[in-house]
mmCIF file of C-alpha atoms and ligand atoms in Angstrom:
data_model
loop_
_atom_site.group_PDB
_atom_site.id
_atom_site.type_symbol
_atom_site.label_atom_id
_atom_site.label_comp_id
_atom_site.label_asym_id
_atom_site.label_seq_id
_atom_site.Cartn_x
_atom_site.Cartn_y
_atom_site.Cartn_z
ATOM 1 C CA UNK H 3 20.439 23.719 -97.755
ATOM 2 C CA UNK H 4 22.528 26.438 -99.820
ATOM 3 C CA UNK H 5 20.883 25.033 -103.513
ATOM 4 C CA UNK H 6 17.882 25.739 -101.690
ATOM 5 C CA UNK H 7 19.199 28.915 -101.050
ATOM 6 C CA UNK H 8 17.948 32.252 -102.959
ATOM 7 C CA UNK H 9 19.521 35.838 -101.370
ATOM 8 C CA UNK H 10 19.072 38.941 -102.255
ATOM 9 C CA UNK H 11 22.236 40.543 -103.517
ATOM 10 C CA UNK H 12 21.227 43.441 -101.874
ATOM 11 C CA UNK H 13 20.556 41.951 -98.383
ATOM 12 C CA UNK H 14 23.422 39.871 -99.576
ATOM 13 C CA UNK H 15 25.843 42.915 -99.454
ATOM 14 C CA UNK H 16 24.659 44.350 -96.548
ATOM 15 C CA UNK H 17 25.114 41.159 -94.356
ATOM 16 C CA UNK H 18 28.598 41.004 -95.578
ATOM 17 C CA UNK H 19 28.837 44.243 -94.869
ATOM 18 C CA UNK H 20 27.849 43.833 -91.556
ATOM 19 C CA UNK H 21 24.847 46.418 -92.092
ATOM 20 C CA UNK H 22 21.634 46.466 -90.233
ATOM 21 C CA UNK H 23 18.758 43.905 -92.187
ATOM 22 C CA UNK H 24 15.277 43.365 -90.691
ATOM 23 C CA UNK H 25 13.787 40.347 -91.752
ATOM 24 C CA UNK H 26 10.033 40.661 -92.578
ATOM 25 C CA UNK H 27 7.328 37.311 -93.108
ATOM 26 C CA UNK H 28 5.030 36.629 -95.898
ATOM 27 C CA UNK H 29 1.645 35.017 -94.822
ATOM 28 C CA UNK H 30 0.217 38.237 -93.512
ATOM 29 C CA UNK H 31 0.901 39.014 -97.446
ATOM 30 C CA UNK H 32 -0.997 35.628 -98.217
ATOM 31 C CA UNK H 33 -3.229 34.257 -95.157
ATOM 32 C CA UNK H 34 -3.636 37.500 -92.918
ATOM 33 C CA UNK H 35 -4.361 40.971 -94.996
ATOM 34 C CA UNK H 36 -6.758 41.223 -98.063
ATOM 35 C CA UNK H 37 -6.365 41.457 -101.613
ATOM 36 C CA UNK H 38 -4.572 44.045 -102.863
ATOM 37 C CA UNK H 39 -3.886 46.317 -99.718
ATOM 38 C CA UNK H 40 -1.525 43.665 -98.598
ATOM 39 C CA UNK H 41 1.058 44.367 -101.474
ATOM 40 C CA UNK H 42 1.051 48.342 -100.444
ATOM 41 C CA UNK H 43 1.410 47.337 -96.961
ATOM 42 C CA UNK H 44 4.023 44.895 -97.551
ATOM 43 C CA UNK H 45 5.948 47.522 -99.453
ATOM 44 C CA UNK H 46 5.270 50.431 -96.777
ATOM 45 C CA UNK H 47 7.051 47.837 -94.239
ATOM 46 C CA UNK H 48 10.054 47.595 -96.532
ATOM 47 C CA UNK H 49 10.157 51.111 -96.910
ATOM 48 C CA UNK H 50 9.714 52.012 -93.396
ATOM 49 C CA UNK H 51 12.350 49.367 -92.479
ATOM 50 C CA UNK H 52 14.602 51.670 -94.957
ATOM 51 C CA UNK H 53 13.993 54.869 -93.669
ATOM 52 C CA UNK H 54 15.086 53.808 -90.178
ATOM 53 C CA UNK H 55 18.184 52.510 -91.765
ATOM 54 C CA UNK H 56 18.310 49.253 -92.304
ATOM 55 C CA UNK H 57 17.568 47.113 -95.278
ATOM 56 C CA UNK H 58 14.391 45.083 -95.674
ATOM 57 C CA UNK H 59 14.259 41.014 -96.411
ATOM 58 C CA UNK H 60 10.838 39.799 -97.121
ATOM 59 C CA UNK H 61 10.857 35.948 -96.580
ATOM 60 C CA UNK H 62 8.976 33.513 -98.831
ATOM 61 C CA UNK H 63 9.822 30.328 -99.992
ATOM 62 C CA UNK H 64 9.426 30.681 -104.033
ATOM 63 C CA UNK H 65 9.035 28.067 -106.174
ATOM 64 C CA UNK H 66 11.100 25.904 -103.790
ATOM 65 C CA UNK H 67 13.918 27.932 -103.468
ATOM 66 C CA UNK H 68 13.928 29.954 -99.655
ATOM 67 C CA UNK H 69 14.264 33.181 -101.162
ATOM 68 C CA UNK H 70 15.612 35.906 -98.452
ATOM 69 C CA UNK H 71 14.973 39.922 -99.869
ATOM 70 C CA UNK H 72 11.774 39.345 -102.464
ATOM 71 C CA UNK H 73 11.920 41.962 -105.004
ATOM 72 C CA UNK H 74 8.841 44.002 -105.549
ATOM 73 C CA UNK H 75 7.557 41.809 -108.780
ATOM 74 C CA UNK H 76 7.987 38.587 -106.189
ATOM 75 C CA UNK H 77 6.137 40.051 -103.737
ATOM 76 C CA UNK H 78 3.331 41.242 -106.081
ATOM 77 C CA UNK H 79 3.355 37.637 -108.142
ATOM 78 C CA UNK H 80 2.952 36.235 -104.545
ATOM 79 C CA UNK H 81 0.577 38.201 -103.630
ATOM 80 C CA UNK H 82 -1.614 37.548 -106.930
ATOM 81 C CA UNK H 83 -1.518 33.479 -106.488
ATOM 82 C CA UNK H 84 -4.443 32.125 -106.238
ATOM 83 C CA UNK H 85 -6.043 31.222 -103.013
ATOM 84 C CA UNK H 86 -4.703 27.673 -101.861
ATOM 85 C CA UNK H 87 -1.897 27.844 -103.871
ATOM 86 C CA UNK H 88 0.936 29.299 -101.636
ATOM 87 C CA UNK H 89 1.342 27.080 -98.219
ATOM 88 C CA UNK H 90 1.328 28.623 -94.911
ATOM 89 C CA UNK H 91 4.456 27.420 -94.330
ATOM 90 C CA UNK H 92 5.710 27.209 -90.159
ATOM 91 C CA UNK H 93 8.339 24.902 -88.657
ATOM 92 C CA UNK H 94 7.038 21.799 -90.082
ATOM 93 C CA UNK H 95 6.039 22.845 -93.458
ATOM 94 C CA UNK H 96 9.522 24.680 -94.517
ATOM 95 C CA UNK H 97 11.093 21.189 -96.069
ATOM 96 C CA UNK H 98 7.407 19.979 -97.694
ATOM 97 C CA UNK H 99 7.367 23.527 -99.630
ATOM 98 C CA UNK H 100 11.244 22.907 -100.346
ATOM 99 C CA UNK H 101 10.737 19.394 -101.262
ATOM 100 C CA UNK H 102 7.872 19.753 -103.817
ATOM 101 C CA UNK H 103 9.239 23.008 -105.154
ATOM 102 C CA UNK H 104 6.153 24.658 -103.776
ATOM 103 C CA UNK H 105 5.310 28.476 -103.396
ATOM 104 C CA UNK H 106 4.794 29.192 -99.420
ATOM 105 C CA UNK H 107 4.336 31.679 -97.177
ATOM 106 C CA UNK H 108 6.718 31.681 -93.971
ATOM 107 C CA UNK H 109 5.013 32.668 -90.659
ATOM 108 C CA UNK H 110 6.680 34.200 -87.667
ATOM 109 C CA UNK H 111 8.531 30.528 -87.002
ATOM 110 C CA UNK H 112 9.468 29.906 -90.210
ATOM 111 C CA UNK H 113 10.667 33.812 -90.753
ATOM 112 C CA UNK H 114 12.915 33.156 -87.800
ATOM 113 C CA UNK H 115 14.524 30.173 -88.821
ATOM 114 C CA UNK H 116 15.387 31.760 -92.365
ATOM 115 C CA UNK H 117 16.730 34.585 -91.049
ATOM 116 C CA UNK H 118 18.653 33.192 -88.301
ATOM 117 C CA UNK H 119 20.318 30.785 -90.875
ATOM 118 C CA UNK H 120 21.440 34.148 -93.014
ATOM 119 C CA UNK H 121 22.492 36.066 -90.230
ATOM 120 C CA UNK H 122 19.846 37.936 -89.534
ATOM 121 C CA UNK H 123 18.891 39.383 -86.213
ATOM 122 C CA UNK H 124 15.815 41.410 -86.253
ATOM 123 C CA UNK H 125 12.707 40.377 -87.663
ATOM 124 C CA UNK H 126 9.222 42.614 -87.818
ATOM 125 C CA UNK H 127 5.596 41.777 -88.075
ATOM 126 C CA UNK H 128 2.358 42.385 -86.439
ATOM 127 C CA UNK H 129 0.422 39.681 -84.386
ATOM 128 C CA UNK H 130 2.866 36.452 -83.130
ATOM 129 C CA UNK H 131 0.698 33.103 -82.988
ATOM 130 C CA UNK H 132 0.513 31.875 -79.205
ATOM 131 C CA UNK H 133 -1.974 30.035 -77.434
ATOM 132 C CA UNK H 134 -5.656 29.385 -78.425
ATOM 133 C CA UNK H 135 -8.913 30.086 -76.140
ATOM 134 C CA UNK H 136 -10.624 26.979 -74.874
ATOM 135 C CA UNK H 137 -7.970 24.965 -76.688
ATOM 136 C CA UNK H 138 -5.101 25.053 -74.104
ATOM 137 C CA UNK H 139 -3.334 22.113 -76.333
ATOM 138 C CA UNK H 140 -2.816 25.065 -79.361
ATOM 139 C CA UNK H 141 0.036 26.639 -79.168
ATOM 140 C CA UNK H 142 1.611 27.627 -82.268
ATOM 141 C CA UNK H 143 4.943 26.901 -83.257
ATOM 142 C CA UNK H 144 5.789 30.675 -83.140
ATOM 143 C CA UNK H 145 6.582 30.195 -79.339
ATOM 144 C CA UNK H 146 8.841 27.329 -79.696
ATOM 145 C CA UNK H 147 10.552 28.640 -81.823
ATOM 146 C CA UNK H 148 10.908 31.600 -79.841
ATOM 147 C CA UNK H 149 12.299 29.262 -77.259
ATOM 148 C CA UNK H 150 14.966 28.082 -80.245
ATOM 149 C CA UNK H 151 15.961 30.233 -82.269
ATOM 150 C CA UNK H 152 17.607 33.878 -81.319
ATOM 151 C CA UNK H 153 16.370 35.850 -83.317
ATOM 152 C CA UNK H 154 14.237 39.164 -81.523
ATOM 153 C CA UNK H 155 10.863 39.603 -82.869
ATOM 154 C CA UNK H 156 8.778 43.261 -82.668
ATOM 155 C CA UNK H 157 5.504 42.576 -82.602
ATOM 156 C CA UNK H 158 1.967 44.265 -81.057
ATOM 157 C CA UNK H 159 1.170 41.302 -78.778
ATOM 158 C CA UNK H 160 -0.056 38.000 -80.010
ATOM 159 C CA UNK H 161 -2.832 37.734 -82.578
ATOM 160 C CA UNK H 162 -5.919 38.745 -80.878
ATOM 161 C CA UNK H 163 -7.711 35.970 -81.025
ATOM 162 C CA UNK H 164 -5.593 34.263 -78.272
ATOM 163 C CA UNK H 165 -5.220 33.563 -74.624
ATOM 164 C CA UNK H 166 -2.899 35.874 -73.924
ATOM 165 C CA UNK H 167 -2.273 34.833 -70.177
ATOM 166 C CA UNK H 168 -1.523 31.265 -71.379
ATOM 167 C CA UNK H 169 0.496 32.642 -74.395
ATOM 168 C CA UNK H 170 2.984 34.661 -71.645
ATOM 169 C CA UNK H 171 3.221 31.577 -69.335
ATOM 170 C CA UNK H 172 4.263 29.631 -73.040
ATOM 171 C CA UNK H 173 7.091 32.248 -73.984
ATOM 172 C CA UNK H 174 8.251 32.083 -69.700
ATOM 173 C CA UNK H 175 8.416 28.132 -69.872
ATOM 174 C CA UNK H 176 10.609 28.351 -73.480
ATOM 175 C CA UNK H 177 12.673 30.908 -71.818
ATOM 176 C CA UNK H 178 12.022 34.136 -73.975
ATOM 177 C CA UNK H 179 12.500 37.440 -72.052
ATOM 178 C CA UNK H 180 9.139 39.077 -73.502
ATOM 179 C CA UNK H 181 9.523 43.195 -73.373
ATOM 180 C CA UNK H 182 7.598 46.570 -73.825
ATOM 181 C CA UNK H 183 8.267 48.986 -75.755
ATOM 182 C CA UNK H 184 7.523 52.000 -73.879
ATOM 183 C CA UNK H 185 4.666 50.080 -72.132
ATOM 184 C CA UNK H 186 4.236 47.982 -69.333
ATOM 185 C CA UNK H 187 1.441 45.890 -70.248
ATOM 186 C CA UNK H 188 1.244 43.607 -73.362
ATOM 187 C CA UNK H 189 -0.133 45.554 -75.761
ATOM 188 C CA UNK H 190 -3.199 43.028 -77.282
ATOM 189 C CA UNK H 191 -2.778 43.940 -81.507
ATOM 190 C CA UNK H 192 -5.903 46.212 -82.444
ATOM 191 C CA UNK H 193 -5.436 47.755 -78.403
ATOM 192 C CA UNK H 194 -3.034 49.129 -76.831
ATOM 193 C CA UNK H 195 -3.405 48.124 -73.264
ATOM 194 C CA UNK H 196 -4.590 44.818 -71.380
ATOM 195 C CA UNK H 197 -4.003 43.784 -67.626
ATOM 196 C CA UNK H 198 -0.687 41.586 -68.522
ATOM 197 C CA UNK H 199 2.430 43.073 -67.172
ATOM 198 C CA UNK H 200 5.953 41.944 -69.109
ATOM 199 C CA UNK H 201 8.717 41.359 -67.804
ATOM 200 C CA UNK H 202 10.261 44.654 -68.812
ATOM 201 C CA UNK H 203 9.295 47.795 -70.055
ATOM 202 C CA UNK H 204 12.209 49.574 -72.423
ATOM 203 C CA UNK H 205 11.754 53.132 -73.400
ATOM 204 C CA UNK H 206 14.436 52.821 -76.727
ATOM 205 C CA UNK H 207 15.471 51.180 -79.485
ATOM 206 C CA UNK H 208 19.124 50.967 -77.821
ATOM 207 C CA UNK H 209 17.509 49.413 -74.622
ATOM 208 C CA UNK H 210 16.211 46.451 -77.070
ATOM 209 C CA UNK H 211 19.755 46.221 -78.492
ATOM 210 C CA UNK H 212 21.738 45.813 -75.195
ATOM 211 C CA UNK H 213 19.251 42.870 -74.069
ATOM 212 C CA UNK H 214 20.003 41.189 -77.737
ATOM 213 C CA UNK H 215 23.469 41.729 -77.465
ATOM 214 C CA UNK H 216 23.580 40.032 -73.602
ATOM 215 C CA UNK H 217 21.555 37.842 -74.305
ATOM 216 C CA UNK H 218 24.303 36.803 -77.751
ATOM 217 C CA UNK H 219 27.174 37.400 -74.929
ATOM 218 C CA UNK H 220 26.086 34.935 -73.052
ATOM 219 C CA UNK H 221 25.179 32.118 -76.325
ATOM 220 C CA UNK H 222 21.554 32.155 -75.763
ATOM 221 C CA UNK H 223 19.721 30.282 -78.196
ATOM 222 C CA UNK H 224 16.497 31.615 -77.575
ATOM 223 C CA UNK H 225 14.614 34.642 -79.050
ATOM 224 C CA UNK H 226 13.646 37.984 -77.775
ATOM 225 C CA UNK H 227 9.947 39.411 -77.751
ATOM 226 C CA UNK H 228 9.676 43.077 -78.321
ATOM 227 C CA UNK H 229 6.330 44.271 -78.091
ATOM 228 C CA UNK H 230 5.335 47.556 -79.223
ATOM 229 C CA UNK H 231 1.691 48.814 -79.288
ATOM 230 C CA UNK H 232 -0.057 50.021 -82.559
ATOM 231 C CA UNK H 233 0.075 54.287 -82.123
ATOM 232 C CA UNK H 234 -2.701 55.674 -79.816
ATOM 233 C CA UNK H 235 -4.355 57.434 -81.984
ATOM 234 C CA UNK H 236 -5.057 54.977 -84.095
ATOM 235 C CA UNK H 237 -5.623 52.216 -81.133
ATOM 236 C CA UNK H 238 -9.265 50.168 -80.342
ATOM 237 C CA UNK H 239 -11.361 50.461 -77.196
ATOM 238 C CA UNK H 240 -10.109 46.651 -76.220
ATOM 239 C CA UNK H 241 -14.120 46.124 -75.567
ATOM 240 C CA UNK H 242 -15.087 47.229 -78.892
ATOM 241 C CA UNK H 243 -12.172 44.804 -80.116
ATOM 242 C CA UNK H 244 -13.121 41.918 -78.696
ATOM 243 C CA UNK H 245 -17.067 42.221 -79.458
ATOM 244 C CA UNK H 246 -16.245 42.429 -82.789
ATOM 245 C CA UNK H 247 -13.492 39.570 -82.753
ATOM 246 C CA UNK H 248 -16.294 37.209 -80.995
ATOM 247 C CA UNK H 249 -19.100 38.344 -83.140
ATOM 248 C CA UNK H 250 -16.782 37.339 -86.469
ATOM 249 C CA UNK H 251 -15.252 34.497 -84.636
ATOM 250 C CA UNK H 252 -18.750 33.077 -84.630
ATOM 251 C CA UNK H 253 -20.144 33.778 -87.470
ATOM 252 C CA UNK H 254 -17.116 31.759 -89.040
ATOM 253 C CA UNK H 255 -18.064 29.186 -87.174
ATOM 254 C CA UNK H 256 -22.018 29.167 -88.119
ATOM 255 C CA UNK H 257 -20.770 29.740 -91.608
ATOM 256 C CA UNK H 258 -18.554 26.627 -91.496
ATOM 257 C CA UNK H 259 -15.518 28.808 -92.533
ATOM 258 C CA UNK H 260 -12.622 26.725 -91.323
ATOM 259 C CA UNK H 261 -8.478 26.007 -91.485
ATOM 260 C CA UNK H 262 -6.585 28.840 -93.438
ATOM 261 C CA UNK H 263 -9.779 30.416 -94.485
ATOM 262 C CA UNK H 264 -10.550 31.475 -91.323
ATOM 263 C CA UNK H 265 -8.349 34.418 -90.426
ATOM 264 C CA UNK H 266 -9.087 36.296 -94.036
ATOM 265 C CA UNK H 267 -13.136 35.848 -92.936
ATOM 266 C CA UNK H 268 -12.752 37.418 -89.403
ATOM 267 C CA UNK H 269 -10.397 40.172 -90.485
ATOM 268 C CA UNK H 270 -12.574 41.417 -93.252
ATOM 269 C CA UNK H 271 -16.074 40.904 -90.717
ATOM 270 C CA UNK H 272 -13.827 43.086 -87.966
ATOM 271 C CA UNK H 273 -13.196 45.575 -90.548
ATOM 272 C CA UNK H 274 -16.862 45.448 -91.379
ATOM 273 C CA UNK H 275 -18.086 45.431 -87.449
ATOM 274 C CA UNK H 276 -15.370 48.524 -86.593
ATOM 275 C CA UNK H 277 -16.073 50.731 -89.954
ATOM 276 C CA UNK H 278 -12.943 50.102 -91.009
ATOM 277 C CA UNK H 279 -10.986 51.033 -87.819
ATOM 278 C CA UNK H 280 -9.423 47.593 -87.439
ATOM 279 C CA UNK H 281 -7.694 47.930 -91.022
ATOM 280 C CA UNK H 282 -6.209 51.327 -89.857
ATOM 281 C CA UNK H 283 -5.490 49.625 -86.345
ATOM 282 C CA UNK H 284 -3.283 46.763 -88.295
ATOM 283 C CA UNK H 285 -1.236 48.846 -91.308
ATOM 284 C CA UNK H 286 -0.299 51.318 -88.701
ATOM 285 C CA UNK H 287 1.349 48.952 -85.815
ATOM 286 C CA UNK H 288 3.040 47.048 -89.162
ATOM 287 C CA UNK H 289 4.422 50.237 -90.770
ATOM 288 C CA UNK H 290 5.527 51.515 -86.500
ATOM 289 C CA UNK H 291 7.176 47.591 -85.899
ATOM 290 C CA UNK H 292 9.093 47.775 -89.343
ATOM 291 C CA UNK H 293 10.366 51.828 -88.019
ATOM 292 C CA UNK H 294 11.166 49.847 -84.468
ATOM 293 C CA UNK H 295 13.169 46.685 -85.964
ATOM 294 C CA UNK H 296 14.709 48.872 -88.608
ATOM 295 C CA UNK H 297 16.092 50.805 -85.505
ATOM 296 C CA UNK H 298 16.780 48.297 -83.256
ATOM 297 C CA UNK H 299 19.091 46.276 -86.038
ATOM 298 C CA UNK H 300 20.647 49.614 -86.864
ATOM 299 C CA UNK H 301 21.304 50.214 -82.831
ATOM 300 C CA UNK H 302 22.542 46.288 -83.033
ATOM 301 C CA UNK H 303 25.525 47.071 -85.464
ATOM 302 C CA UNK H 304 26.328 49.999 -83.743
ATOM 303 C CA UNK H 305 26.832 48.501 -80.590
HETATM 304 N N1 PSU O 420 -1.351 37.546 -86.972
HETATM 305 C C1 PSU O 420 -2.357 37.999 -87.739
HETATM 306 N N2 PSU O 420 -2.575 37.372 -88.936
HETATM 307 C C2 PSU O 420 -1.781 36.343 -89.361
HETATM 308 C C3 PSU O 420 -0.711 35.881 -88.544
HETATM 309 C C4 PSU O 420 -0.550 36.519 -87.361
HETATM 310 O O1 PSU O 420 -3.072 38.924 -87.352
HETATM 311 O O2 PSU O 420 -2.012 35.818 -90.451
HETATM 312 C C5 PSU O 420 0.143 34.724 -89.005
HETATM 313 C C6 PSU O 420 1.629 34.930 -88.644
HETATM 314 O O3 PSU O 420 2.404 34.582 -89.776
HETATM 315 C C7 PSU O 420 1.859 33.930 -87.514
HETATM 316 C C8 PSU O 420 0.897 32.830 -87.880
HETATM 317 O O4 PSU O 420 3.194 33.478 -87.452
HETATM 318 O O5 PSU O 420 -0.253 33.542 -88.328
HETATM 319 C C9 PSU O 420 0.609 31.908 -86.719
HETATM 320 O O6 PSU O 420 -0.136 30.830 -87.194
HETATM 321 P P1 PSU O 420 -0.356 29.503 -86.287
HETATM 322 O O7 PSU O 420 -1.211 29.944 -85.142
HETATM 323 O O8 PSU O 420 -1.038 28.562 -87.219
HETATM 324 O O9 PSU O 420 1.021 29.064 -85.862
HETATM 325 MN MN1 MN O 421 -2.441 26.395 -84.200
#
């Protein structure tokens, strides 16, 4: 794997170092935000990541070397590929991308297994795949390898186009303590609040570290699911949300949008349906997760 291999000499240092590093994914650069806000959001994770402490590690797999810590330029030049040029790469698609020296984008699963092979504890993004509606059979790799790999994950709930229920009886089966951060409920992406209750509710970054660290203690080799709602004052009424996420789903459907296409075409009609709310919805729970992870690795090294 280690030809493969491309690190960051800054994240590089800092892992040696024994430093706090927060691990952040690439296809919400590529497959999930739109041209070119997702290159200032990308870079407003990194530097919220920073100012909580920690150093950031954007995860793409370049040219087919896995490249851990993208500099600015990378993630601008990955950001600028053409559409249909950079693979979604999960689980499955990591050693394709590798193979055929490929430029892909690593979801949540993917971002996990990178980081966990670096050292790499804490990882920060927005929506986790999980389980689809209707199609019980779904279920994204993001939950297995939540089951597999231990790395924690701060997230705002699964994407919102899911069945949540069935995505929180998923995580129970693989064995992945799934917790709030200073909530109860799981907090459903664009909304704060839905009728799920989690396992358990922490009120601080430290109580997130002490679960990692027992969960190390005792050679788990599964993940941890922190889940953090997007800031109430920028939140959705969850109805509003989900008329909107329908109405778009559909129209994607009439259209004949399908595959990777699909996400890009409902985000933008959501942003459309909400005036715009939605975008302000997602770029301030990403910015709030990268604060959270940053805090949580830092809280990791200290313990
Ligand atoms: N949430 C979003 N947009 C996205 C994703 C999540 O709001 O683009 C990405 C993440 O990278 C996640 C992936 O890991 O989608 C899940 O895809 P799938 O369901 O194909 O496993
Ligand atoms: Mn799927």
């Amino acid at each position: 794997m280690h030809k493969h291999l491309n690190v960051n000499p800054e994240v590089k240092r800092a892992l040696d170092d024994r430093r706090p590093v927060v691990a952040l994914e690439s296809t919400l650069i590529t497959h999930g935000l739109p041209y070119p806000t997702n290159i200032d959001i990308a870079l407003q994770m990194e530097s919220a990541v920073r100012e909580s402490g920690a150093v950031p590690a954007t995860m793409a797999v370049l040219d087919g070397a896995v490249t851990v810590g993208m500099t600015e330029d990378q993630i601008r030049d990955l950001a600028e590929r053409p559409a249909g040029t950079v693979r979604k790469c999960s689980r499955r698609d990591l050693p394709i991308a590798i193979a055929n020296r490929e430029y892909g984008a690593t979801t949540v699963a993917a971002t996990m297994i990178v980081a966990n092979m670096v050292g790499i504890n804490v990882f920060a993004t927005g929506g986790i795949g999980g389980v689809h509606r209707g199609q019980p059979h779904d279920v994204s790799a993001d939950l297995i390898e939540l089951g597999r790999t231990p790395v924690a994950v701060v997230c705002s709930g699964p994407k919102s186009i899911l069945d949540l229920a069935l995505t929180l009886e998923v995580l129970e089966t693989q064995g992945v303590p799934v917790l709030g951060f200073r909530t109860d409920v799981l907090p459903s992406f664009y909304s704060s609040h839905t009728d799920l209750q989690l396992d358990q509710r922490i009120d601080s970054t430290v109580e997130a570290a002490r679960i990692i660290a027992a969960a190390r203690s005792i050679g788990a080799q599964h993940g941890v699911l922190i889940n953090a709602p997007v800031p109430e004052e920028h939140a959705l009424d969850i109805g509003i949300a989900e008329a909107a996420i329908e109405q778009a789903t559909a129209e994607a459907e009439e259209a004949g949008i399908s595959g990777k296409d699909i996400t890009p075409f409902v985000l933008e009609r959501v942003s459309k349906l909400t005036d715009g709310k939605s975008r302000v919805a997602n770029t301030a729970l990403l910015i709030n997760n990268a604060r959270i992870a940053g805090k949580i690795a830092a809280d990791l090294c200290q313990l």
